[in-house]
Amino acid sequence: DKARNSGAIAAIDPRNGEVLALASRPTFDPNIFSMTKKDFAKAWKVINSNKKHPLINRAVTSRFAPGSTFKPITAAAGLKRGTLHPG
């Protein structure tokens, strides 16, 4: 099954805020833009009618809850208090 969830990820350097990488899913094959008009029209129809909207770059235009950013903070607090152990 090739079905994927929609989402985005950003890798940022914590020292200076530099964006190291961005990824957005689902995606599409950008090679459709080099197809013949007939093939492009077919491919465009498929992409444009996709309910998951692969043309949206979720890494820069969508809002997602920052779930994983709080896990290290919570883990560090648990380690400091002794309620969590590294193992």
Coordinates of N, CA, C and O in Angstrom, one line a residue:
D1 N 0.8 -1.2 0.0 CA 0.0 0.0 0.0 C 0.9 1.2 0.0 O 1.7 1.4 0.9
K2 N 0.7 2.1 -1.0 CA 1.5 3.3 -1.1 C 0.9 4.5 -0.4 O 1.4 5.6 -0.5
A3 N -0.2 4.3 0.2 CA -0.9 5.4 0.9 C 0.0 6.0 2.0 O 0.6 5.2 2.8
R4 N 0.2 7.3 2.1 CA 1.0 7.9 3.1 C 0.1 9.0 3.8 O -0.8 9.5 3.2
N5 N 0.5 9.3 5.0 CA -0.2 10.3 5.7 C 0.4 11.7 5.2 O 1.5 11.8 4.7
S6 N -0.4 12.7 5.4 CA 0.1 14.0 5.0 C 0.8 14.6 6.2 O 0.5 14.4 7.4
G7 N 1.8 15.4 5.9 CA 2.6 16.0 6.9 C 3.9 16.7 6.4 O 4.1 16.8 5.2
A8 N 4.6 17.3 7.3 CA 5.9 18.0 6.9 C 6.9 17.8 8.1 O 6.5 17.5 9.2
I9 N 8.1 18.0 7.7 CA 9.2 18.0 8.7 C 10.2 19.1 8.3 O 10.4 19.4 7.2
A10 N 10.8 19.7 9.3 CA 11.8 20.7 9.1 C 13.0 20.3 10.1 O 12.8 20.1 11.2
A11 N 14.2 20.4 9.5 CA 15.4 20.2 10.3 C 16.1 21.6 10.4 O 16.4 22.2 9.4
I12 N 16.2 22.0 11.7 CA 16.7 23.4 11.9 C 17.9 23.3 12.8 O 17.9 22.6 13.8
D13 N 19.0 24.0 12.5 CA 20.2 24.1 13.4 C 19.8 24.9 14.6 O 19.5 26.1 14.5
P14 N 19.8 24.3 15.8 CA 19.4 25.1 17.0 C 20.4 26.2 17.4 O 20.1 27.1 18.2
R15 N 21.6 26.1 16.9 CA 22.6 27.2 17.2 C 22.3 28.5 16.5 O 22.5 29.5 17.1
N16 N 21.8 28.4 15.3 CA 21.6 29.7 14.6 C 20.2 29.8 13.9 O 20.0 30.8 13.2
G17 N 19.4 28.8 14.0 CA 18.1 28.8 13.3 C 18.1 28.5 11.8 O 17.1 28.6 11.2
E18 N 19.3 28.1 11.3 CA 19.4 27.8 9.9 C 18.5 26.6 9.5 O 18.6 25.6 10.2
V19 N 17.8 26.7 8.4 CA 17.0 25.6 8.0 C 17.9 24.7 7.2 O 18.5 25.1 6.2
L20 N 18.0 23.4 7.7 CA 18.9 22.4 7.0 C 18.1 21.6 6.0 O 18.7 21.2 5.0
A21 N 16.9 21.3 6.2 CA 16.1 20.5 5.3 C 14.6 20.7 5.6 O 14.2 20.9 6.7
L22 N 13.8 20.6 4.5 CA 12.4 20.6 4.6 C 11.8 19.5 3.7 O 12.4 19.2 2.7
A23 N 10.8 18.8 4.2 CA 10.1 17.8 3.4 C 8.6 17.9 3.6 O 8.1 18.2 4.7
S24 N 7.9 17.6 2.6 CA 6.4 17.7 2.6 C 5.9 16.4 2.0 O 6.4 16.0 0.9
R25 N 4.8 15.8 2.6 CA 4.2 14.7 2.0 C 2.7 14.8 2.0 O 2.1 15.5 2.9
P26 N 1.9 14.3 1.0 CA 2.4 13.6 -0.1 C 3.1 14.5 -1.1 O 3.0 15.7 -1.0
T27 N 3.8 13.9 -2.0 CA 4.5 14.7 -3.0 C 4.1 14.2 -4.4 O 3.2 13.4 -4.5
F28 N 4.7 14.8 -5.4 CA 4.4 14.4 -6.8 C 5.6 14.4 -7.6 O 6.7 14.9 -7.2
D29 N 5.6 13.8 -8.8 CA 6.8 13.7 -9.6 C 6.9 15.0 -10.4 O 6.1 15.2 -11.3
P30 N 7.9 15.8 -10.2 CA 8.0 17.1 -10.9 C 8.4 16.9 -12.4 O 8.3 17.8 -13.2
N31 N 8.7 15.6 -12.8 CA 9.0 15.4 -14.2 C 7.7 15.5 -15.1 O 7.9 15.6 -16.3
I32 N 6.6 15.7 -14.5 CA 5.4 15.9 -15.4 C 5.5 17.2 -16.1 O 4.9 17.3 -17.2
F33 N 6.2 18.1 -15.6 CA 6.4 19.4 -16.3 C 7.2 19.3 -17.6 O 7.2 20.3 -18.4
S34 N 7.8 18.2 -17.8 CA 8.6 18.0 -19.1 C 7.9 17.0 -20.0 O 8.5 16.7 -21.0
M35 N 6.7 16.7 -19.7 CA 6.0 15.7 -20.6 C 5.4 16.4 -21.8 O 5.3 17.7 -21.8
T36 N 4.9 15.6 -22.7 CA 4.2 16.2 -23.8 C 2.8 16.8 -23.3 O 2.4 16.4 -22.2
K37 N 2.2 17.6 -24.1 CA 1.0 18.3 -23.7 C -0.1 17.2 -23.3 O -0.8 17.3 -22.3
K38 N -0.2 16.2 -24.1 CA -1.2 15.1 -23.9 C -1.0 14.4 -22.6 O -1.8 14.2 -21.8
D39 N 0.3 14.0 -22.4 CA 0.6 13.2 -21.2 C 0.6 14.1 -19.9 O 0.2 13.7 -18.9
F40 N 1.0 15.4 -20.1 CA 0.9 16.4 -19.0 C -0.5 16.5 -18.6 O -0.8 16.6 -17.4
A41 N -1.4 16.7 -19.5 CA -2.8 16.9 -19.2 C -3.4 15.7 -18.3 O -4.1 15.9 -17.4
K42 N -3.0 14.5 -18.7 CA -3.5 13.3 -17.9 C -2.9 13.4 -16.5 O -3.6 13.2 -15.5
A43 N -1.6 13.6 -16.4 CA -0.9 13.6 -15.1 C -1.4 14.7 -14.3 O -1.6 14.5 -13.1
W44 N -1.6 15.9 -14.8 CA -2.1 17.0 -14.1 C -3.5 16.8 -13.5 O -3.8 17.1 -12.4
K45 N -4.3 16.1 -14.3 CA -5.7 15.8 -13.8 C -5.6 14.9 -12.6 O -6.3 15.1 -11.6
V46 N -4.7 13.9 -12.6 CA -4.6 13.0 -11.5 C -4.1 13.7 -10.3 O -4.6 13.5 -9.2
I47 N -3.0 14.5 -10.4 CA -2.5 15.2 -9.3 C -3.4 16.3 -8.7 O -3.6 16.4 -7.5
N48 N -4.1 17.0 -9.6 CA -5.0 18.1 -9.2 C -6.2 17.6 -8.5 O -6.9 18.3 -7.7
S49 N -6.6 16.3 -8.8 CA -7.8 15.7 -8.2 C -7.5 14.9 -7.0 O -8.5 14.4 -6.4
N50 N -6.3 14.8 -6.6 CA -5.9 14.0 -5.5 C -6.4 14.7 -4.2 O -6.1 15.9 -3.9
K51 N -7.2 14.0 -3.4 CA -7.8 14.5 -2.2 C -6.7 14.9 -1.1 O -7.1 15.7 -0.2
K52 N -5.5 14.4 -1.2 CA -4.5 14.7 -0.2 C -3.7 16.0 -0.7 O -2.8 16.4 0.1
H53 N -4.0 16.5 -1.8 CA -3.4 17.8 -2.3 C -1.9 17.8 -2.3 O -1.3 18.5 -1.5
P54 N -1.3 17.0 -3.1 CA 0.2 16.9 -3.2 C 0.9 18.2 -3.6 O 2.1 18.3 -3.5
L55 N 0.2 19.1 -4.2 CA 0.8 20.4 -4.7 C 1.0 21.3 -3.6 O 1.8 22.3 -3.7
I56 N 0.5 21.1 -2.4 CA 0.7 22.0 -1.2 C 2.0 21.6 -0.6 O 2.2 20.5 -0.2
N57 N 2.8 22.6 -0.4 CA 4.1 22.4 0.3 C 3.8 22.6 1.8 O 3.8 23.8 2.3
R58 N 3.5 21.6 2.5 CA 3.1 21.7 3.9 C 4.3 22.2 4.8 O 4.0 22.7 5.9
A59 N 5.5 22.0 4.4 CA 6.6 22.5 5.2 C 6.7 24.0 5.3 O 7.2 24.5 6.3
V60 N 6.1 24.7 4.4 CA 6.1 26.2 4.5 C 4.8 26.8 4.5 O 4.7 28.0 4.8
T61 N 3.7 26.1 4.2 CA 2.4 26.8 4.1 C 1.3 26.2 5.1 O 0.2 26.8 5.1
S62 N 1.6 25.1 5.8 CA 0.6 24.5 6.6 C 0.9 24.7 8.1 O 2.1 25.0 8.4
R63 N 0.0 24.5 8.9 CA 0.2 24.6 10.4 C 0.0 23.2 11.0 O -1.0 22.5 10.8
F64 N 1.0 22.7 11.7 CA 1.0 21.4 12.3 C 1.4 21.6 13.8 O 2.3 22.4 14.0
A65 N 0.8 20.8 14.7 CA 1.3 20.9 16.1 C 2.7 20.4 16.2 O 3.1 19.4 15.6
P66 N 3.5 21.1 16.9 CA 4.9 20.7 17.1 C 5.1 19.6 18.1 O 5.8 19.8 19.1
G67 N 4.5 18.5 17.9 CA 4.6 17.4 18.9 C 5.9 16.9 19.3 O 6.2 16.9 20.5
S68 N 6.8 16.7 18.4 CA 8.1 16.1 18.8 C 9.1 17.1 19.5 O 10.0 16.7 20.1
T69 N 8.8 18.4 19.4 CA 9.7 19.4 20.0 C 9.6 19.4 21.5 O 10.6 19.8 22.1
F70 N 8.5 18.9 22.0 CA 8.4 18.9 23.5 C 8.9 17.6 24.1 O 9.1 17.6 25.4
K71 N 9.1 16.6 23.4 CA 9.5 15.3 24.0 C 10.9 15.4 24.6 O 11.1 14.9 25.7
P72 N 11.9 16.1 24.0 CA 13.2 16.2 24.7 C 13.1 17.0 26.0 O 13.8 16.7 26.9
I73 N 12.3 18.0 26.0 CA 12.2 18.8 27.2 C 11.6 18.0 28.3 O 12.0 18.0 29.5
T74 N 10.5 17.3 28.0 CA 9.8 16.5 29.0 C 10.8 15.4 29.5 O 10.9 15.1 30.7
A75 N 11.5 14.7 28.6 CA 12.4 13.7 28.9 C 13.6 14.2 29.8 O 13.9 13.6 30.8
A76 N 14.1 15.4 29.5 CA 15.2 16.0 30.3 C 14.7 16.3 31.7 O 15.4 16.1 32.7
A77 N 13.4 16.8 31.8 CA 12.9 17.1 33.2 C 12.7 15.8 34.0 O 13.0 15.7 35.2
G78 N 12.2 14.7 33.3 CA 12.1 13.5 34.0 C 13.4 12.9 34.4 O 13.5 12.3 35.5
L79 N 14.4 13.0 33.6 CA 15.8 12.5 34.0 C 16.3 13.3 35.2 O 16.9 12.8 36.1
K80 N 16.1 14.6 35.2 CA 16.6 15.5 36.2 C 15.9 15.2 37.6 O 16.6 15.1 38.6
R81 N 14.6 14.9 37.5 CA 13.9 14.6 38.7 C 14.1 13.2 39.2 O 13.7 12.8 40.3
G82 N 14.6 12.3 38.3 CA 14.8 10.9 38.7 C 13.6 10.0 38.4 O 13.6 8.9 38.8
T83 N 12.6 10.6 37.8 CA 11.4 9.8 37.5 C 11.6 9.0 36.2 O 10.8 8.0 36.0
L84 N 12.5 9.3 35.4 CA 12.9 8.6 34.2 C 14.3 8.1 34.3 O 15.1 8.8 35.0
H85 N 14.7 7.1 33.7 CA 16.0 6.6 33.6 C 16.5 6.4 32.2 O 15.7 6.0 31.4
P86 N 17.7 6.6 31.9 CA 18.2 6.5 30.5 C 17.9 5.2 29.8 O 17.7 5.2 28.6
G87 N 17.8 4.1 30.5 CA 17.5 2.8 29.9 C 16.1 2.7 29.6 O 15.6 1.9 28.8

